[in-house]
Amino acid sequence: MSVFREDVLEGKVAFVTGGGSGICKGITKALMAHGAKAVITSRKQERLDAAAKELAEATESECLGVACDVRQPETVEAALDRALERFGGVDVVVNGAAGNFLAPAAQLSYNAFRTVLEIDSIGTYTVCRAAFDKHLKANGGTILNISATLHYGATPLQTHAAAAKAAVDAVTRSLAVEWGRLGIRVNGIAPGPIDGTEGISRLAPGKARDAMIAAIPIGRMGEIEEIANVALFLCTDAASLIHGETIVADGGHWLGGPAMQLLGG
Ligand code: NAP
Ligand code: COA
């Protein structure tokens, strides 16, 4: 049972990039289960159609899957137009579309580094900007940018993603300052390792999984539902004073890493 009132997002519409899979599908499910309607986007229409059906059945709310590529602004604008046509507004924008893989910096091609920044950082800005122009500027709303903790310390083999998420956090803070007076609340979430996701299967394959768990103070990875709860909180009036902040939800992982070794972790 949810700790949130089940109609806390009644009448709201969410636009979620990366909403057809993993963490952002879980966020969409939580928003819908609490009254919101949703538009989920990513590059693959087939995956979106299956996810939209599953989410609608699970929550008894409405969900539309619209393919777009956050690297192509015109497709983002068209997806927002579809959302506005179908539901009449976009109150919550979640930027979850991302790309990542393990690769030493010395082996990354120029294009590989650029690709990850284009999806995560420029993609986040593009969606924020298009949603601002088309609806948020006149109506207010909430933006949630999905980040990570990779750039708090240093993360070898993920130079590209660490740089990309650092830029995402910078966008979150700057937009919060520029758009706050318009009733647009801009925040982020920095998940730690989340079990059962594409991210973890790529970044902690095989035995690396055990080493990762050993470095997490709470002794386990997070669950998708736990990130979804943070997103839900940030979308409600309970978070009305939280603005320009990226909330870490990682069971203490980024603080704990090296220190956990001293504890024999
Ligand atoms: P995921 O399921 O692979 O989510 C990434 C999504 O982005 C996919 O739905 C993908 O769908 C979409 N996408 C990729 N490129 C795109 C593009 N150019 N345009 C539009 N959509 C695009 O991975 P996840 O592990 O759940 O990660 C979700 C978010 O959480 C990401 O922002 C990730 O950085 C962050 N995060 C995850 C973890 C973790 O432990 N998993 C930890 C920290 C942060 P298509 O392939 O259909 O386009
Ligand atoms: N190691 C090193 N380089 C890699 C790589 C890897 N594992 N995977 C891809 N690249 C390089 C490619 O070689 C290419 O560079 P090149 O043109 O110099 O050869 C560049 O990255 C772009 O790859 P491409 O496959 O053309 O891009 P894409 O736009 O089709 O896919 C990715 C983007 C690479 C990020 C892909 O992994 C993806 O779609 N990811 C989405 C899901 C995801 O990453 N989820 C986890 C989120 S935490």
Short mmCIF file of C-alpha atoms and ligand atoms in Angstrom, two decimals:
data_model
loop_
_atom_site.label_atom_id
_atom_site.label_comp_id
_atom_site.label_asym_id
_atom_site.label_seq_id
_atom_site.Cartn_x
_atom_site.Cartn_y
_atom_site.Cartn_z
CA MET A 1 0.00 0.00 0.00
CA SER A 2 1.28 3.48 -0.88
CA VAL A 3 2.12 6.02 1.80
CA PHE A 4 0.78 8.71 -0.55
CA ARG A 5 -2.90 9.60 -0.95
CA GLU A 6 -4.02 7.70 -4.05
CA ASP A 7 -5.48 10.79 -5.77
CA VAL A 8 -2.57 13.12 -4.94
CA LEU A 9 -1.81 13.65 -8.67
CA GLU A 10 -5.41 13.61 -9.92
CA GLY A 11 -5.80 15.83 -13.00
CA LYS A 12 -2.07 15.95 -13.72
CA VAL A 13 -0.36 14.76 -16.90
CA ALA A 14 3.20 13.41 -16.91
CA PHE A 15 5.57 13.33 -19.90
CA VAL A 16 8.34 10.81 -19.21
CA THR A 17 11.35 10.23 -21.45
CA GLY A 18 12.73 6.71 -21.12
CA GLY A 19 9.32 5.81 -19.66
CA GLY A 20 9.06 2.51 -21.52
CA SER A 21 11.63 0.70 -19.40
CA GLY A 22 13.45 0.42 -16.10
CA ILE A 23 13.42 3.16 -13.51
CA CYS A 24 11.33 5.58 -15.53
CA LYS A 25 8.67 3.01 -16.28
CA GLY A 26 8.49 2.52 -12.51
CA ILE A 27 8.23 6.28 -11.96
CA THR A 28 5.44 6.46 -14.56
CA LYS A 29 3.58 3.63 -12.85
CA ALA A 30 3.75 5.40 -9.49
CA LEU A 31 2.56 8.72 -10.95
CA MET A 32 -0.33 6.96 -12.73
CA ALA A 33 -1.28 4.94 -9.66
CA HIS A 34 -1.73 8.26 -7.87
CA GLY A 35 -4.04 9.83 -10.43
CA ALA A 36 -1.84 11.15 -13.24
CA LYS A 37 -2.21 10.35 -16.93
CA ALA A 38 1.04 9.76 -18.75
CA VAL A 39 2.84 10.00 -22.06
CA ILE A 40 5.92 7.80 -22.25
CA THR A 41 8.59 8.31 -24.88
CA SER A 42 11.75 6.64 -26.17
CA ARG A 43 13.04 5.60 -29.58
CA LYS A 44 11.22 2.26 -29.85
CA GLN A 45 7.48 2.50 -30.49
CA GLU A 46 6.90 -1.23 -30.01
CA ARG A 47 8.39 -1.19 -26.51
CA LEU A 48 6.38 1.93 -25.68
CA ASP A 49 3.10 0.38 -26.85
CA ALA A 50 3.65 -2.71 -24.69
CA ALA A 51 4.65 -0.61 -21.67
CA ALA A 52 1.72 1.80 -22.08
CA LYS A 53 -0.73 -1.12 -22.16
CA GLU A 54 0.87 -2.72 -19.10
CA LEU A 55 0.88 0.57 -17.15
CA ALA A 56 -2.73 1.39 -18.02
CA GLU A 57 -3.88 -2.07 -16.94
CA ALA A 58 -1.90 -1.94 -13.70
CA THR A 59 -3.10 1.51 -12.66
CA GLU A 60 -6.50 1.99 -14.34
CA SER A 61 -5.22 5.30 -15.69
CA GLU A 62 -4.38 6.36 -19.24
CA CYS A 63 -0.99 6.08 -20.91
CA LEU A 64 0.12 6.96 -24.44
CA GLY A 65 3.43 5.82 -25.94
CA VAL A 66 4.96 8.22 -28.47
CA ALA A 67 8.31 7.50 -30.09
CA CYS A 68 10.82 10.33 -30.14
CA ASP A 69 14.58 10.73 -30.00
CA VAL A 70 15.79 13.30 -27.49
CA ARG A 71 18.73 13.95 -29.83
CA GLN A 72 16.27 15.28 -32.43
CA PRO A 73 14.42 18.36 -31.12
CA GLU A 74 11.75 18.23 -33.83
CA THR A 75 10.70 14.73 -32.71
CA VAL A 76 10.55 15.93 -29.08
CA GLU A 77 8.33 18.85 -30.10
CA ALA A 78 6.06 16.51 -32.06
CA ALA A 79 5.76 14.16 -29.06
CA LEU A 80 4.84 17.08 -26.81
CA ASP A 81 2.24 18.18 -29.36
CA ARG A 82 0.74 14.67 -29.24
CA ALA A 83 0.66 14.82 -25.43
CA LEU A 84 -1.05 18.22 -25.47
CA GLU A 85 -3.59 17.11 -28.11
CA ARG A 86 -4.46 13.96 -26.18
CA PHE A 87 -4.48 15.22 -22.60
CA GLY A 88 -4.60 19.03 -22.85
CA GLY A 89 -1.52 19.70 -20.75
CA VAL A 90 1.84 18.53 -19.45
CA ASP A 91 2.28 19.22 -15.73
CA VAL A 92 5.15 16.89 -14.88
CA VAL A 93 8.18 16.35 -17.12
CA VAL A 94 10.56 13.52 -16.23
CA ASN A 95 13.88 13.35 -18.09
CA GLY A 96 15.06 9.76 -17.81
CA ALA A 97 16.37 8.98 -21.30
CA ALA A 98 20.04 8.09 -21.02
CA GLY A 99 22.81 5.96 -22.43
CA ASN A 100 25.76 4.39 -20.66
CA PHE A 101 28.30 1.58 -20.95
CA LEU A 102 31.65 0.69 -19.40
CA ALA A 103 34.64 1.88 -21.43
CA PRO A 104 38.10 3.20 -20.55
CA ALA A 105 38.48 6.85 -21.58
CA ALA A 106 41.49 5.87 -23.69
CA GLN A 107 39.28 3.57 -25.75
CA LEU A 108 36.23 5.82 -26.10
CA SER A 109 35.80 7.19 -29.59
CA TYR A 110 35.04 10.90 -29.90
CA ASN A 111 31.61 9.93 -31.10
CA ALA A 112 30.97 7.61 -28.13
CA PHE A 113 31.65 10.41 -25.63
CA ARG A 114 29.57 12.87 -27.65
CA THR A 115 26.67 10.39 -28.01
CA VAL A 116 26.20 10.02 -24.26
CA LEU A 117 26.33 13.78 -23.69
CA GLU A 118 23.86 14.30 -26.53
CA ILE A 119 21.34 11.86 -25.02
CA ASP A 120 21.69 12.70 -21.31
CA SER A 121 22.68 16.37 -21.14
CA ILE A 122 21.53 17.99 -24.37
CA GLY A 123 18.49 15.71 -24.45
CA THR A 124 17.47 16.83 -20.97
CA TYR A 125 17.83 20.50 -21.91
CA THR A 126 15.94 19.96 -25.19
CA VAL A 127 12.95 18.34 -23.49
CA CYS A 128 12.88 21.00 -20.73
CA ARG A 129 13.06 23.80 -23.26
CA ALA A 130 10.40 22.36 -25.59
CA ALA A 131 8.04 21.67 -22.67
CA PHE A 132 8.67 25.20 -21.39
CA ASP A 133 7.74 26.79 -24.70
CA LYS A 134 4.73 24.60 -25.33
CA HIS A 135 3.11 24.52 -21.88
CA LEU A 136 5.12 25.12 -18.71
CA LYS A 137 5.89 28.81 -19.31
CA ALA A 138 2.19 29.71 -19.28
CA ASN A 139 0.97 27.10 -16.80
CA GLY A 140 3.78 26.16 -14.41
CA GLY A 141 4.62 22.57 -13.55
CA THR A 142 7.31 20.27 -12.27
CA ILE A 143 10.48 19.02 -13.93
CA LEU A 144 12.44 16.01 -12.64
CA ASN A 145 15.83 15.27 -14.18
CA ILE A 146 17.17 11.80 -13.52
CA SER A 147 20.84 12.06 -12.69
CA ALA A 148 23.38 9.81 -10.90
CA THR A 149 26.16 10.13 -8.33
CA LEU A 150 28.97 9.25 -10.77
CA HIS A 151 30.38 12.79 -10.80
CA TYR A 152 30.43 13.38 -7.03
CA GLY A 153 33.74 11.57 -6.81
CA ALA A 154 35.41 10.02 -9.84
CA THR A 155 34.01 7.07 -11.77
CA PRO A 156 36.53 5.29 -13.97
CA LEU A 157 35.17 3.61 -17.10
CA GLN A 158 32.27 6.09 -17.08
CA THR A 159 33.97 9.42 -17.94
CA HIS A 160 31.26 9.99 -20.53
CA ALA A 161 28.28 9.35 -18.22
CA ALA A 162 29.83 11.22 -15.26
CA ALA A 163 30.37 14.28 -17.45
CA ALA A 164 26.86 13.96 -18.86
CA LYS A 165 25.16 13.76 -15.46
CA ALA A 166 27.25 16.67 -14.10
CA ALA A 167 25.77 18.73 -16.91
CA VAL A 168 22.27 17.46 -16.10
CA ASP A 169 22.66 18.72 -12.52
CA ALA A 170 23.88 22.08 -13.80
CA VAL A 171 20.80 22.34 -16.02
CA THR A 172 18.58 21.47 -13.04
CA ARG A 173 20.06 24.24 -10.90
CA SER A 174 20.13 26.94 -13.56
CA LEU A 175 16.59 26.29 -14.81
CA ALA A 176 15.33 26.31 -11.21
CA VAL A 177 16.72 29.82 -10.79
CA GLU A 178 15.46 31.10 -14.15
CA TRP A 179 12.00 29.52 -14.08
CA GLY A 180 11.04 29.45 -10.40
CA ARG A 181 8.99 32.67 -10.56
CA LEU A 182 6.86 31.09 -13.30
CA GLY A 183 5.68 28.35 -10.97
CA ILE A 184 7.96 25.74 -12.48
CA ARG A 185 9.68 23.59 -9.88
CA VAL A 186 12.86 21.94 -11.19
CA ASN A 187 14.56 19.12 -9.30
CA GLY A 188 16.56 15.98 -9.90
CA ILE A 189 16.97 12.49 -8.50
CA ALA A 190 20.35 10.76 -8.30
CA PRO A 191 19.70 7.03 -7.93
CA GLY A 192 22.41 4.69 -6.72
CA PRO A 193 22.57 1.13 -8.08
CA ILE A 194 19.01 -0.03 -8.75
CA ASP A 195 18.35 -3.75 -9.05
CA GLY A 196 16.80 -5.29 -12.14
CA THR A 197 17.64 -2.42 -14.47
CA GLU A 198 19.45 -2.11 -17.79
CA GLY A 199 21.89 0.24 -16.06
CA ILE A 200 22.97 -2.39 -13.55
CA SER A 201 23.18 -5.19 -16.10
CA ARG A 202 25.57 -2.99 -18.15
CA LEU A 203 27.58 -1.44 -15.32
CA ALA A 204 27.86 -4.21 -12.73
CA PRO A 205 27.88 -7.45 -14.71
CA GLY A 206 28.71 -10.81 -13.09
CA LYS A 207 30.93 -10.66 -10.01
CA ALA A 208 31.01 -6.84 -10.06
CA ARG A 209 27.49 -7.03 -8.67
CA ASP A 210 28.69 -8.49 -5.35
CA ALA A 211 31.46 -5.89 -5.07
CA MET A 212 28.92 -3.16 -5.67
CA ILE A 213 26.57 -4.47 -2.99
CA ALA A 214 29.51 -4.68 -0.55
CA ALA A 215 30.04 -0.94 -1.05
CA ILE A 216 26.45 0.01 -0.19
CA PRO A 217 25.96 0.86 3.51
CA ILE A 218 22.40 -0.49 3.63
CA GLY A 219 23.70 -3.81 2.27
CA ARG A 220 21.56 -4.02 -0.83
CA MET A 221 20.78 -2.28 -4.09
CA GLY A 222 17.77 -0.02 -4.40
CA GLU A 223 14.47 -1.08 -5.93
CA ILE A 224 12.76 0.73 -8.79
CA GLU A 225 9.77 1.43 -6.51
CA GLU A 226 12.03 3.28 -4.07
CA ILE A 227 13.11 5.73 -6.77
CA ALA A 228 9.49 6.02 -7.89
CA ASN A 229 8.53 7.07 -4.35
CA VAL A 230 11.11 9.85 -4.40
CA ALA A 231 9.73 11.05 -7.74
CA LEU A 232 6.20 10.97 -6.40
CA PHE A 233 7.22 12.98 -3.34
CA LEU A 234 8.95 15.59 -5.51
CA CYS A 235 5.81 15.97 -7.64
CA THR A 236 3.54 16.68 -4.68
CA ASP A 237 3.01 19.82 -2.61
CA ALA A 238 4.91 18.10 0.20
CA ALA A 239 8.02 19.12 -1.76
CA SER A 240 6.87 22.70 -2.46
CA LEU A 241 10.06 24.26 -1.05
CA ILE A 242 12.46 21.86 -2.76
CA HIS A 243 13.78 23.61 -5.86
CA GLY A 244 17.00 23.22 -7.83
CA GLU A 245 17.94 20.20 -5.73
CA THR A 246 19.04 16.76 -6.85
CA ILE A 247 17.97 14.25 -4.22
CA VAL A 248 20.34 11.31 -3.77
CA ALA A 249 18.58 7.96 -3.26
CA ASP A 250 21.35 5.38 -3.07
CA GLY A 251 21.34 3.69 0.35
CA GLY A 252 24.50 5.66 1.17
CA HIS A 253 26.45 4.19 -1.77
CA TRP A 254 28.47 7.21 -2.85
CA LEU A 255 29.35 8.17 0.70
CA GLY A 256 30.10 4.63 1.72
CA GLY A 257 32.27 3.15 -1.08
CA PRO A 258 35.85 3.44 0.26
CA ALA A 259 34.77 3.76 3.90
CA MET A 260 32.89 0.47 3.66
CA GLN A 261 36.22 -1.32 3.03
CA LEU A 262 37.39 -0.17 6.49
CA LEU A 263 34.35 -1.96 7.90
CA GLY A 264 35.28 -5.08 5.97
CA GLY A 265 32.44 -4.43 3.49
P1 NAP B 1 16.97 2.05 -19.23
O1 NAP B 1 15.79 1.19 -18.92
O2 NAP B 1 17.87 1.62 -20.34
O3 NAP B 1 16.45 3.54 -19.53
C1 NAP B 1 17.00 4.39 -20.48
C2 NAP B 1 15.85 4.78 -21.42
O4 NAP B 1 16.29 5.82 -22.29
C3 NAP B 1 15.34 3.63 -22.27
O5 NAP B 1 13.93 3.59 -22.12
C4 NAP B 1 15.69 4.04 -23.70
O6 NAP B 1 14.69 3.57 -24.58
C5 NAP B 1 15.72 5.57 -23.57
N1 NAP B 1 16.57 6.24 -24.55
C6 NAP B 1 17.88 5.98 -24.81
N2 NAP B 1 18.32 6.80 -25.78
C7 NAP B 1 17.26 7.60 -26.11
C8 NAP B 1 17.10 8.66 -27.04
N3 NAP B 1 18.10 9.08 -27.83
N4 NAP B 1 15.88 9.28 -27.12
C9 NAP B 1 14.85 8.87 -26.33
N5 NAP B 1 14.95 7.87 -25.43
C10 NAP B 1 16.15 7.25 -25.33
O7 NAP B 1 17.89 2.26 -17.97
P2 NAP B 1 17.69 2.48 -16.39
O8 NAP B 1 18.82 1.74 -15.78
O9 NAP B 1 16.30 2.26 -15.94
O10 NAP B 1 18.05 4.05 -16.26
C11 NAP B 1 17.03 5.06 -16.21
C12 NAP B 1 17.64 6.37 -15.74
O11 NAP B 1 18.21 6.23 -14.42
C13 NAP B 1 18.80 6.89 -16.61
O12 NAP B 1 18.75 8.30 -16.66
C14 NAP B 1 20.02 6.43 -15.85
O13 NAP B 1 21.17 7.21 -16.16
C15 NAP B 1 19.56 6.64 -14.42
N6 NAP B 1 20.31 5.86 -13.43
C16 NAP B 1 20.17 4.50 -13.40
C17 NAP B 1 20.83 3.77 -12.41
C18 NAP B 1 20.64 2.27 -12.32
O14 NAP B 1 21.14 1.66 -11.34
N7 NAP B 1 19.97 1.64 -13.24
C19 NAP B 1 21.66 4.43 -11.49
C20 NAP B 1 21.80 5.80 -11.58
C21 NAP B 1 21.11 6.52 -12.54
P3 NAP B 1 14.92 3.29 -26.17
O15 NAP B 1 16.09 2.36 -26.27
O16 NAP B 1 13.60 2.71 -26.61
O17 NAP B 1 15.18 4.63 -26.79
N1 COA B 2 32.09 0.83 -25.49
C1 COA B 2 32.71 1.80 -26.21
N2 COA B 2 32.05 2.52 -27.17
C2 COA B 2 30.76 2.22 -27.39
C3 COA B 2 30.06 1.23 -26.68
C4 COA B 2 30.79 0.50 -25.69
N3 COA B 2 30.21 -0.47 -24.97
N4 COA B 2 28.78 1.18 -27.14
C5 COA B 2 28.68 2.09 -28.11
N5 COA B 2 29.86 2.73 -28.26
C6 COA B 2 30.19 3.76 -29.24
C7 COA B 2 29.95 3.29 -30.66
O1 COA B 2 31.04 2.53 -31.16
C8 COA B 2 29.78 4.63 -31.39
O2 COA B 2 31.00 5.24 -31.62
P1 COA B 2 31.68 5.22 -33.13
O3 COA B 2 30.67 5.83 -34.04
O4 COA B 2 32.92 6.02 -32.97
O5 COA B 2 31.94 3.75 -33.42
C9 COA B 2 29.09 5.50 -30.35
O6 COA B 2 29.31 4.87 -29.08
C10 COA B 2 27.59 5.61 -30.57
O7 COA B 2 27.09 4.27 -30.62
P2 COA B 2 25.76 3.91 -31.44
O8 COA B 2 25.44 2.48 -31.16
O9 COA B 2 25.91 4.36 -32.86
O10 COA B 2 24.73 4.94 -30.76
P3 COA B 2 23.21 4.80 -30.49
O11 COA B 2 22.70 6.17 -30.51
O12 COA B 2 22.57 3.80 -31.40
O13 COA B 2 23.15 4.16 -29.01
C11 COA B 2 24.16 4.00 -26.81
C12 COA B 2 23.50 4.89 -27.85
C13 COA B 2 25.55 3.65 -27.31
C14 COA B 2 24.29 4.81 -25.53
C15 COA B 2 23.39 2.66 -26.59
O14 COA B 2 24.09 1.87 -25.67
C16 COA B 2 21.95 2.87 -26.11
O15 COA B 2 21.06 3.01 -26.93
N6 COA B 2 21.70 2.93 -24.78
C17 COA B 2 20.35 3.12 -24.19
C18 COA B 2 20.12 2.22 -23.00
C19 COA B 2 21.10 2.43 -21.88
O16 COA B 2 22.28 2.77 -22.09
N7 COA B 2 20.64 2.17 -20.66
C20 COA B 2 21.42 2.34 -19.46
C21 COA B 2 21.12 3.68 -18.85
S1 COA B 2 22.11 3.88 -17.37
#
